[in-house]
Coordinates of C-alpha atoms and ligand atoms in Angstrom, one line a residue:
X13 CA -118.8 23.6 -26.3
X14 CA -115.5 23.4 -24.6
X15 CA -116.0 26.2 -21.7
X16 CA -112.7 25.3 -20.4
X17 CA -110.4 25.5 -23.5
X18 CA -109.7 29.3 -22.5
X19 CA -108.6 28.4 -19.0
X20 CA -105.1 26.8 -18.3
X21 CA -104.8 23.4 -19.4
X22 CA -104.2 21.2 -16.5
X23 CA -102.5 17.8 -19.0
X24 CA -99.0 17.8 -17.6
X25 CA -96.5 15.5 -20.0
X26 CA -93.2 13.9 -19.1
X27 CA -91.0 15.3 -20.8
X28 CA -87.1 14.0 -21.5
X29 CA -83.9 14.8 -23.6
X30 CA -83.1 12.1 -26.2
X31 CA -80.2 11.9 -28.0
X32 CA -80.0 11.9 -31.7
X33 CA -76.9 10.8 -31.9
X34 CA -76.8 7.5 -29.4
X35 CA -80.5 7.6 -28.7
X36 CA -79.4 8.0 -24.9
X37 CA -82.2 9.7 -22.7
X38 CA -81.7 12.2 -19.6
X39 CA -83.8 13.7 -17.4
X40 CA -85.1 17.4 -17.9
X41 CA -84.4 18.4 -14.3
X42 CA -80.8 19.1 -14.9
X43 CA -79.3 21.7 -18.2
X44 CA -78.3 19.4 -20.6
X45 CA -77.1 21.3 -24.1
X46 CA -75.3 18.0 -26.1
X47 CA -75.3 15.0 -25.1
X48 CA -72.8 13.8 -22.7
X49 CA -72.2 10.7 -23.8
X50 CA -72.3 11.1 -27.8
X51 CA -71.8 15.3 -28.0
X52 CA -74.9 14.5 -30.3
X53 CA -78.1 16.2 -30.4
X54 CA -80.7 16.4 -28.3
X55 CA -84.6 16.4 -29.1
X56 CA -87.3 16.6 -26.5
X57 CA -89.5 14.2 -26.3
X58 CA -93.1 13.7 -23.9
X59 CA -93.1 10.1 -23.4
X60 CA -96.9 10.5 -22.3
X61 CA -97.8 12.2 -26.2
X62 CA -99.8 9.5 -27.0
X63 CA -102.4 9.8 -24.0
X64 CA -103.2 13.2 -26.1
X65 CA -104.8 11.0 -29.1
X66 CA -107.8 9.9 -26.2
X67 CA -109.0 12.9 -28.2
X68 CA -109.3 13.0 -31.9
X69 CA -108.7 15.0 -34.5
X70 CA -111.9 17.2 -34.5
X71 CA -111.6 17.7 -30.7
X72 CA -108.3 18.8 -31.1
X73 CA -109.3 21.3 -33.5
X74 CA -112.2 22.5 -31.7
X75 CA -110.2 22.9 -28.5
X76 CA -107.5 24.7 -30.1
X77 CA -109.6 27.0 -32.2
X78 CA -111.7 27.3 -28.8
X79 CA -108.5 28.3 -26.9
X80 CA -107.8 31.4 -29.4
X81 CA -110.4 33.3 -27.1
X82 CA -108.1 33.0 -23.9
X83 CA -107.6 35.6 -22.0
X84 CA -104.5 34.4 -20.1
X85 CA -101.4 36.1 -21.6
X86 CA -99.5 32.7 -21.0
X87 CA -102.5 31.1 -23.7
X88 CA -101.7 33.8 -26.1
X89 CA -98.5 33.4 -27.8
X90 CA -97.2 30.0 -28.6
X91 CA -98.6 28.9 -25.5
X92 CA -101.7 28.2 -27.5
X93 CA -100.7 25.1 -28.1
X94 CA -99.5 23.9 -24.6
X95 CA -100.2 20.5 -24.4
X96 CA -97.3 20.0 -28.2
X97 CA -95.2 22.5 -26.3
X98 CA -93.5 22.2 -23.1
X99 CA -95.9 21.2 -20.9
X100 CA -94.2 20.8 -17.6
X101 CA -94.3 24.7 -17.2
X102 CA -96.9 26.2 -15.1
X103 CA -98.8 29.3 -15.9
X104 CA -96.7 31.8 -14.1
X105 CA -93.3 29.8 -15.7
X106 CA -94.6 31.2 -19.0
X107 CA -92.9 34.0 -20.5
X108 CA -94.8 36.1 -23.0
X109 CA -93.7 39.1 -24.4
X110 CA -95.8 39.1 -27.4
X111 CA -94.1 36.2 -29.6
X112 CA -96.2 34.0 -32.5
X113 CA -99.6 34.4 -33.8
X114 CA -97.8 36.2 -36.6
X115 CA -99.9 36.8 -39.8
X116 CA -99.7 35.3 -43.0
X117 CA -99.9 38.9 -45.9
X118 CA -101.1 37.2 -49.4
X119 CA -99.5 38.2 -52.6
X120 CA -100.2 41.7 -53.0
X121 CA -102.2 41.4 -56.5
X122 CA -99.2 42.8 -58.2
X123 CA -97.2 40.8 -57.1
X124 CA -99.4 37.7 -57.8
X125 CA -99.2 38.6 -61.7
X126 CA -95.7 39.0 -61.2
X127 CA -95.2 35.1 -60.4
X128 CA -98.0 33.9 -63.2
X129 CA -100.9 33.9 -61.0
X130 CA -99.2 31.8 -57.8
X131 CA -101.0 31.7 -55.1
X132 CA -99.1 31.6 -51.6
X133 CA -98.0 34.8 -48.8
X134 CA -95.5 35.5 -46.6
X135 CA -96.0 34.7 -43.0
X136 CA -94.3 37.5 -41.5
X137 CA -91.9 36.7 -38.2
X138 CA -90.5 40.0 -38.6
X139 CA -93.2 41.1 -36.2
X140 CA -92.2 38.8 -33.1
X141 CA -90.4 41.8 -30.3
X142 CA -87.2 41.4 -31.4
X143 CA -88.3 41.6 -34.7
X144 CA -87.6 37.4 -35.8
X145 CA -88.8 34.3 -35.5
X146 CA -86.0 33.5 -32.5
X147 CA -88.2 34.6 -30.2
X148 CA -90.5 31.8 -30.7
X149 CA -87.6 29.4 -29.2
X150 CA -86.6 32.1 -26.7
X151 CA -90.0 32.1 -25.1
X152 CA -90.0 28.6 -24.9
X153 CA -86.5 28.2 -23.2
X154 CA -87.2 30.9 -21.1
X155 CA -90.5 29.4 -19.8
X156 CA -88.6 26.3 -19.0
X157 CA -85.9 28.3 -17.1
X158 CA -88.3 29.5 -15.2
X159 CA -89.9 26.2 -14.4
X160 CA -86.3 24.5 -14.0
X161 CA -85.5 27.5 -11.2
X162 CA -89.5 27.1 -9.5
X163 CA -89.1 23.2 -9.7
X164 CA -85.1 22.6 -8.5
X165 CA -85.1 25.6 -5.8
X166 CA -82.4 27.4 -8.2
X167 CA -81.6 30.9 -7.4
X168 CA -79.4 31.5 -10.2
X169 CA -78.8 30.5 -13.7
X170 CA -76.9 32.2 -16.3
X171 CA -78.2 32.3 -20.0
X172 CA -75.4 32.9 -22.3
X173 CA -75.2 32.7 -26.1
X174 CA -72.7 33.3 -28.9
X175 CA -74.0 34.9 -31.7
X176 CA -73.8 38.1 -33.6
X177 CA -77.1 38.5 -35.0
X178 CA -80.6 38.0 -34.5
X179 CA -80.4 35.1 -31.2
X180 CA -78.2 37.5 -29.5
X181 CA -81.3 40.5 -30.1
X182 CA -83.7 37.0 -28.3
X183 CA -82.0 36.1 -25.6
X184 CA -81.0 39.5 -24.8
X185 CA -84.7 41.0 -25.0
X186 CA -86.2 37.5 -22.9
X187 CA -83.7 38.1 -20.3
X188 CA -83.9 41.9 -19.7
X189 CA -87.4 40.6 -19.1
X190 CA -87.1 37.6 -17.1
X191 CA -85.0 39.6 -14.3
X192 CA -83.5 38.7 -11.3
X193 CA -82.8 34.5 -11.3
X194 CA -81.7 34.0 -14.7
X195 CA -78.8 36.5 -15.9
X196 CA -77.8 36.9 -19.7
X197 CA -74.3 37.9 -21.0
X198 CA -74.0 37.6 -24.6
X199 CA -70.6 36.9 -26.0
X200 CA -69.4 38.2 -29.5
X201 CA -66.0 38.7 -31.4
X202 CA -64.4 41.7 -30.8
X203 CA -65.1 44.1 -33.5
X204 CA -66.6 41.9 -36.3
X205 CA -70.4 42.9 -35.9
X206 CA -72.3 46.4 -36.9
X207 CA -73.7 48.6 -35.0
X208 CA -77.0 47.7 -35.8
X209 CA -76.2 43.8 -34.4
X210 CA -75.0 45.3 -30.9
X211 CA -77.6 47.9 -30.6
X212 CA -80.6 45.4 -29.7
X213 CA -78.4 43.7 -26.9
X214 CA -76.9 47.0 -25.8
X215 CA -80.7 48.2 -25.8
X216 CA -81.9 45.6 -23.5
X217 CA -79.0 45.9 -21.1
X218 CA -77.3 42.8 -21.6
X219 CA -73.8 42.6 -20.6
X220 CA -72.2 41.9 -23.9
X221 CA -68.4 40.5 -23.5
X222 CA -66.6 40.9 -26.8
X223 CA -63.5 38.4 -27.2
X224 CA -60.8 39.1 -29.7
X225 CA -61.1 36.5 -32.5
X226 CA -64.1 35.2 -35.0
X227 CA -67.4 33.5 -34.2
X228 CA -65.9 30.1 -33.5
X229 CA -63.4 31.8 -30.5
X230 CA -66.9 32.7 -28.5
X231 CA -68.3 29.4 -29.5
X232 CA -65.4 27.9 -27.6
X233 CA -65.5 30.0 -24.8
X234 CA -69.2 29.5 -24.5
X235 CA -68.8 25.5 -24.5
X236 CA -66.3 26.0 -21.7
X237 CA -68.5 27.6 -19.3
X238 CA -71.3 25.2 -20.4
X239 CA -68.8 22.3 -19.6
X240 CA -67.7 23.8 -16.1
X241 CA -70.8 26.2 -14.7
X242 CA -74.4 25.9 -14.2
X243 CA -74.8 27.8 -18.0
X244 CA -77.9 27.8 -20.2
X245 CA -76.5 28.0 -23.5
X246 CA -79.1 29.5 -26.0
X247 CA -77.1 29.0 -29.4
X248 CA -79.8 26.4 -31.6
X249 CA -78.6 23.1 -30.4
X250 CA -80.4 24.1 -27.1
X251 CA -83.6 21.6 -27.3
X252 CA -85.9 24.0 -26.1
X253 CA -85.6 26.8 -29.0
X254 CA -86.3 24.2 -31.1
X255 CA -89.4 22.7 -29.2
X256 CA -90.3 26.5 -29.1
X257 CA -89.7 27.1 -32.9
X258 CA -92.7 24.0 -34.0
X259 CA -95.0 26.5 -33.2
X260 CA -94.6 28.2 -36.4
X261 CA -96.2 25.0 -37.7
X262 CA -98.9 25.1 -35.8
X263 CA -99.7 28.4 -36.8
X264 CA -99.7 28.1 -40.3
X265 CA -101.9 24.7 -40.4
X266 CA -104.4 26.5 -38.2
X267 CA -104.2 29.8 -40.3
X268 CA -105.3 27.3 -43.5
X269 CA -108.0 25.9 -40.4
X270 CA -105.9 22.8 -40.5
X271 CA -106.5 21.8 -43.9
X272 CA -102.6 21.1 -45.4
X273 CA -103.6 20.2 -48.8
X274 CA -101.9 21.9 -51.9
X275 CA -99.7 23.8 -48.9
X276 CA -95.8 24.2 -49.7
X277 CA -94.0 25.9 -47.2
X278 CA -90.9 27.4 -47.9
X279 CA -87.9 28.1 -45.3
X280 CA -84.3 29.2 -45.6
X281 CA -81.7 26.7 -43.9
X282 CA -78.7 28.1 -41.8
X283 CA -78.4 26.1 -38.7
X284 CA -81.1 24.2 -39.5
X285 CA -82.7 24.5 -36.6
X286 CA -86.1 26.3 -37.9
X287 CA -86.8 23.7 -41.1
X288 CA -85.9 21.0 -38.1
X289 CA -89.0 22.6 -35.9
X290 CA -91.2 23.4 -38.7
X291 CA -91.4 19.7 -39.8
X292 CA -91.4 18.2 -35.8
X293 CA -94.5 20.2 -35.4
X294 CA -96.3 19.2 -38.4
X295 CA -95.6 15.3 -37.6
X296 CA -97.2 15.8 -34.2
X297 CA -100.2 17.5 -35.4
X298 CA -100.2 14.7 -38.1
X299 CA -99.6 11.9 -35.3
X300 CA -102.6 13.8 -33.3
X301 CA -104.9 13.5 -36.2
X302 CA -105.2 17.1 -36.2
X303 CA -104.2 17.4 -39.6
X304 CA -104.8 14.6 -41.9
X305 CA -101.7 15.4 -45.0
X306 CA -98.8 16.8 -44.3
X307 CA -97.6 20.2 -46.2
X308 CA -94.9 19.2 -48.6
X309 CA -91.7 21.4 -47.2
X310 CA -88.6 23.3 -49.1
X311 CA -85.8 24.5 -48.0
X312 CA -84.0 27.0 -49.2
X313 CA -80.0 27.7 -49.7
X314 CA -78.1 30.3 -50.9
X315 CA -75.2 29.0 -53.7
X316 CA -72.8 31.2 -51.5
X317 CA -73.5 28.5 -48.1
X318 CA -75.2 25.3 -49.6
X319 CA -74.7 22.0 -47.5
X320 CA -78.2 21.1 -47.0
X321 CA -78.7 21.8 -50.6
X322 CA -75.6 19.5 -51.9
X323 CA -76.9 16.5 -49.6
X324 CA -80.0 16.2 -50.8
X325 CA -79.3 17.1 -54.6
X326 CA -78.3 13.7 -54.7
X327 CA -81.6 11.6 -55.9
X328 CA -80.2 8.1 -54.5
X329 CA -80.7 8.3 -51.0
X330 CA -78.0 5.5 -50.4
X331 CA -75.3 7.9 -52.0
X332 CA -75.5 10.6 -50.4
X333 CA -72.8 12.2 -48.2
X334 CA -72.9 15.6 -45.9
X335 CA -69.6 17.5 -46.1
X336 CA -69.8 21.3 -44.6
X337 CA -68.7 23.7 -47.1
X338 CA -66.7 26.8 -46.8
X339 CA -69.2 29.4 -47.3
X340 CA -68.7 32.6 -49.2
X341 CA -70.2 36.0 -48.7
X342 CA -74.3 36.2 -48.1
X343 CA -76.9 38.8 -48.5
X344 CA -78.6 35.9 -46.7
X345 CA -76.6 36.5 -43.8
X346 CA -78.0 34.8 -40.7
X347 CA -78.1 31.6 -43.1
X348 CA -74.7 31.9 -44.0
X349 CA -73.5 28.6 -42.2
X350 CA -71.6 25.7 -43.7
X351 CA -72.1 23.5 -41.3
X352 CA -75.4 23.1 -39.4
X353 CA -75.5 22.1 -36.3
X354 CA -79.2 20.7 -36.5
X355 CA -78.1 18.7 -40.0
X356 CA -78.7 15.5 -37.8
X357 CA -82.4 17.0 -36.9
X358 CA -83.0 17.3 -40.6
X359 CA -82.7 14.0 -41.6
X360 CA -84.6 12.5 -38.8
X361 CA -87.4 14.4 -39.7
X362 CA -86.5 14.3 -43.5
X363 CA -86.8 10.5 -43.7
X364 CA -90.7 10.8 -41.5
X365 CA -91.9 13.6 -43.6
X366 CA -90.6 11.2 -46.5
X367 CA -92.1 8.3 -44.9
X368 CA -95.6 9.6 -44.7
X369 CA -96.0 12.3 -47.8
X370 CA -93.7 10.6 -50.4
X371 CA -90.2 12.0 -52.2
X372 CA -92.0 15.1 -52.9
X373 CA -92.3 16.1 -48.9
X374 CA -89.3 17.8 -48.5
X375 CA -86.8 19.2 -51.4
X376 CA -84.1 21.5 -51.0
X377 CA -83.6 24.3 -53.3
X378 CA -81.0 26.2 -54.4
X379 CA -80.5 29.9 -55.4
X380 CA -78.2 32.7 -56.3
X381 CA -77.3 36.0 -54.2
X382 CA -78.8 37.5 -57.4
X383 CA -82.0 36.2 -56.9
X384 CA -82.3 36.8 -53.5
X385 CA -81.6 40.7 -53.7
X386 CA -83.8 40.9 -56.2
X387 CA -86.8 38.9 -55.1
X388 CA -86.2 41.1 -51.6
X389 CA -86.8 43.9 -53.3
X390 CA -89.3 43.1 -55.3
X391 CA -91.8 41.3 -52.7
X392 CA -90.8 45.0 -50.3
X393 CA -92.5 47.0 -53.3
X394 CA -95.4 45.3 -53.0
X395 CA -96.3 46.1 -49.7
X396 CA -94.5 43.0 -48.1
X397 CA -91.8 43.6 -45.2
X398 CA -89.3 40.3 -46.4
X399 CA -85.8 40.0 -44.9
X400 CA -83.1 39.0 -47.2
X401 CA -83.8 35.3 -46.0
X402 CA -87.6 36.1 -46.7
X403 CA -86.1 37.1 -50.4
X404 CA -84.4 34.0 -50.5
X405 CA -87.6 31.9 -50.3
X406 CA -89.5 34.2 -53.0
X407 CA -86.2 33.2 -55.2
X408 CA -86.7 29.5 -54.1
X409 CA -90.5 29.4 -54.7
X410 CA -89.5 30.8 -58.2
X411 CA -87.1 28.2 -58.6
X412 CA -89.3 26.3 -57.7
X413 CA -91.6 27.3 -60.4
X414 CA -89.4 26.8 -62.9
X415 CA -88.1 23.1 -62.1
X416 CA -92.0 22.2 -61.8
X417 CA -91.9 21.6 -58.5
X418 CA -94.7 23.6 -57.7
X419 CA -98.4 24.4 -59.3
X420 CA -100.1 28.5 -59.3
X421 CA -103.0 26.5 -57.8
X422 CA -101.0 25.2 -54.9
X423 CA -100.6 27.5 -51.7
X424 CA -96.7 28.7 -51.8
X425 CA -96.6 30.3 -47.4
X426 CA -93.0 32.0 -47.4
X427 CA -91.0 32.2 -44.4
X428 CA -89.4 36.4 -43.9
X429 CA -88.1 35.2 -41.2
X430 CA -86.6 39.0 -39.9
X431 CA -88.4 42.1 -40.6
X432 CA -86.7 44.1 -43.4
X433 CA -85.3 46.6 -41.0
X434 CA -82.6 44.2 -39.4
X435 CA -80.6 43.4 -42.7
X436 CA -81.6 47.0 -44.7
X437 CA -77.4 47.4 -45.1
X438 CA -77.7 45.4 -47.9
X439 CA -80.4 47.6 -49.4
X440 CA -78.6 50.6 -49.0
X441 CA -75.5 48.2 -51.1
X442 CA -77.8 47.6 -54.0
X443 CA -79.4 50.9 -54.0
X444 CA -76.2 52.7 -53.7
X445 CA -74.7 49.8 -56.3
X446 CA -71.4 49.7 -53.8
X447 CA -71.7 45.8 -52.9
X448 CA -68.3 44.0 -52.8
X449 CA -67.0 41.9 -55.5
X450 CA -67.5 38.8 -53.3
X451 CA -71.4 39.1 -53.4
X452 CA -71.7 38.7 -56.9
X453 CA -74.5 41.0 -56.7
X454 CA -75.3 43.5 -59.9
X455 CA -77.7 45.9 -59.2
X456 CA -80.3 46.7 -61.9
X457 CA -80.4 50.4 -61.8
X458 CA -84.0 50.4 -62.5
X459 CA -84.8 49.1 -58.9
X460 CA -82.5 52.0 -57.2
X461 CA -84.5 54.1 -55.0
X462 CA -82.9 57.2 -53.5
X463 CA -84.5 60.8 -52.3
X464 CA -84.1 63.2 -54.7
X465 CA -84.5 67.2 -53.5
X466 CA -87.8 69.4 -54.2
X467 CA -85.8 72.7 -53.6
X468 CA -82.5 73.8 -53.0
X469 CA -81.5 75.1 -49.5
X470 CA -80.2 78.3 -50.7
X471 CA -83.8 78.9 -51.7
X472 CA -84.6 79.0 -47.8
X473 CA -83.2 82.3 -47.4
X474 CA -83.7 83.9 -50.6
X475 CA -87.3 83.9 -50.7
X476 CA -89.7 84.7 -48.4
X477 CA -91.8 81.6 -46.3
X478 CA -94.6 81.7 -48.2
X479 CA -92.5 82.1 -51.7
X480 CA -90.7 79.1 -50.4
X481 CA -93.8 77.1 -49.5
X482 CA -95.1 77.8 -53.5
X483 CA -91.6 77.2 -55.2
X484 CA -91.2 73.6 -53.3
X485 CA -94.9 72.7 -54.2
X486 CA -94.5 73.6 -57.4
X487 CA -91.5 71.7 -58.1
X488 CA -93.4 68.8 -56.9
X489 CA -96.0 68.8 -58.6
X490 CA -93.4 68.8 -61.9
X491 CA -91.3 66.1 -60.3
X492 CA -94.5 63.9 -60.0
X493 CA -96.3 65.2 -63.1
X494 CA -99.6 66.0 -61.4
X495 CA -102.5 67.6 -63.2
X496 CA -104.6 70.6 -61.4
X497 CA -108.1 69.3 -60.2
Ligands
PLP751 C1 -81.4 32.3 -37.5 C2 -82.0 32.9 -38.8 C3 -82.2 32.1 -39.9 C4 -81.6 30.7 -40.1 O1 -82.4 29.8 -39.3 P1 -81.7 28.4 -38.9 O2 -82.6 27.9 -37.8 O3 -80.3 28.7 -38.4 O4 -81.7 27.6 -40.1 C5 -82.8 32.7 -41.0 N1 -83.3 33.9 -41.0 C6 -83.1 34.7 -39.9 C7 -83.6 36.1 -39.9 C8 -82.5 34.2 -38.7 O5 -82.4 35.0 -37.7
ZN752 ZN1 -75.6 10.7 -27.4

């Protein structure tokens, strides 16, 4: 049917920046991070996307579904959908280290009874390389950097982001990769991460610069060389994580083989930047024809960080008002922002998603800290591998619930965004119940799971191997109450 839908597609778009904020457009040729008239937001656009409707809907399927056989590694990971990509990048521009295509675990049955019979899953970006879903917009901005070095005769650009977290663990991972043209340096306050959030960097080799100060202090120092050096900065207003980060969307409507009907999709809001991408790509597969409904969208927010929340809480449209808030302590802590940089992204996609799929397209929810621990926990002892921000959409879908937002019958797909490993600190809090005040997390002492011992260690040297082999067993077997065969 389509023989060549494994092989590199050979549509090449036109891609530009445009500006959010004064609707000004730039060419893709040079780094452009905000906009240098406005300082507003950029979005990418391909002013050639509507050539791609010469083929409809079903072809677009067919070809897609088709192009799941390729072979290529560049066709394999968000690649798959080159042509609602970047496509300017050639094959060999294409970075893939094993990003996207992640799966979508249903309910475990358990846990199914436990929320009354919902149906829905977790689609599980804690199995990208760097264990999140910020390698979906790494790929992407790496590919380009590759293509912007092949294209403009570049020999050297440097990649630079401030972060302490998970896009730090990205661009780190990418550019360890990448090698030789494009350099990383990762910048972070001096002394205010864990272990755990320097080890990936340090593990990849990056050169980590710590500055003396908070979050914003990097920020500012990252700006500078932006401002004054040939810099690619990979904090989330970069365009190209965001271009990178639709093809979440993609994946899920083709996972549902592109049928969006009774689909609610749940995502927790920090930056905004991945609610932002999920909703761009399902207007472009809804533009294409592709899909013919959109999924209706919720996004979830923490009481603790809550601006996203607070805006749209407001029902009149016409009165509402974005303030940042000063956020408080998060078990949701790579959300824990009070003031988005994408917010502007939101609402431009808000008011389309709006447009075409009524008030009830996109809601924002709020929950407690609470809630989140708990619903971590609970979706982890069912076989599910949720982040804390994966716990705050199991909290927001049960919110959710609860306002009557949301039917058992219709499809809840929730967004663990990190795999379980990268935040387990705040398992070992409740567990260990020694969370600070500030939290406002209680631990319910049922849920505490620590090892308990089968045998003493004095035991080792009193009794002989085999007497020591019988003893542990047998204490076992009363710990666990098993019954002889
Ligand atoms: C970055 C991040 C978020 C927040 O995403 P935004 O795009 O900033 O809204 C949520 N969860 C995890 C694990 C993250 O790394
Ligand atoms: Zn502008």
């Amino acid at each position: 049917m389509h023989h060549q839908a494994t092989e590199f597609p050979t549509y090449r778009g036109a891609m530009e920046y445009f500006c959010l904020g004064c609707g000004a457009r730039f060419p893709i040729n040079e780094l452009h991070y905000t906009c240098p008239e406005c300082g507003g937001v950029f979005l990418l656009k391909d002013t050639t996307f509507d050539s791609l409707k010469e083929r409809s809907g079903q072809e677009w399927r067919d070809l897609l579904d088709a192009r799941a056989m390729a072979k290529s590694p560049a066709l394999r990971g968000i690649f798959r959908y080159y042509e609602l990509m970047a496509p300017v990048a050639d094959q060999e521009d294409i970075v893939y280290l094993g990003e996207g295509q992640t799966p979508i675990v249903s309910f475990s049955p358990t846990m199914k009874d436990e929320l009354n019979g919902q149906t829905g899953g977790f689609k599980n970006d804690g199995q990208n390389p760097s264990a999140s879903f910020k390698d979906r917009g790494m790929a992407c901005a790496f590919s380009f950097l590759n293509y912007l070095c092949r294209t403009q005769d570049i020999d050297e650009i440097l990649a630079v982001c401030a972060s302490t977290g998970d896009t730090s663990a990205a661009a780190a991972l990418y550019a360890s990769y990448t090698g030789s043209r494009i350099k990383s340096a990762v910048i972070l306050p001096q002394g205010k991460v864990t272990p755990q959030q320097l080890a990936q960097p340090l593990g990849s080799g990056a050169q980590v610069l710590e500055v003396p100060g908070v979050f914003d202090d990097c920020m500012k120092v990252v700006e500078y060389l932006a401002d004054n050096y040939r810099v690619a900065l990979l904090n989330s207003k970069n365009a190209w994580r965001i271009l990178g980060q639709e093809s979440y969307a993609f994946e899920v409507a083709q996972w549902y083989d592109w049928d969006m009907d009774g689909k609610c999709v749940f995502v927790p809001i920090g930056n905004a930047g991945n609610v932002t991408a999920i909703m761009a790509g399902f207007l472009k597969l809804h533009r294409l024809g592709i899909i013919s409904g959109l999924p209706r969208i919720f996004g979830v927010q923490s009481h603790h960080a809550d601006p996203v929340y607070r805006y749209y809480s407001v029902e009149d449209a016409t009165e509402r008002h974005y303030e940042p808030v000063k956020v408080q302590a998060s078990v949701a802590q790579a959300a824990m922002i009070g003031n988005p940089v994408s917010f502007p992204r939101v609402k431009h996609f808000a008011e389309r998603f709006e447009a075409i799929g009524g008030k009830r397209a996109f809601q924002v929810i709020q929950v407690t800290e609470q809630e989140i621990m708990d619903s971590m926990l609970q979706a982890n002892r069912n076989g599910h591998i949720a982040c804390t921000q994966g716990g705050e959409c199991l909290a927001g879908l049960k919110r959710a619930r609860q306002l009557g937002l949301i039917d058992t019958e219709e499809t809840a797909i929730l967004d663990a965004t990190a795999h379980m490993l990268k935040f387990i600190g705040f398992q070992d809090m409740y567990f260990s119940n020694t969370f600070p005040e500030e939290y406002g997390v209680s631990p319910e002492t049922a849920m505490a799971n620590a090892p308990r011992l089968a045998i003493d260690a004095s035991e080792k040297t009193a009794l002989s191997e085999k007497e020591y082999t019988a003893k542990a067993a047998a204490n076992v077997v009363s710990m666990l109450g098993l019954k002889a065969k």
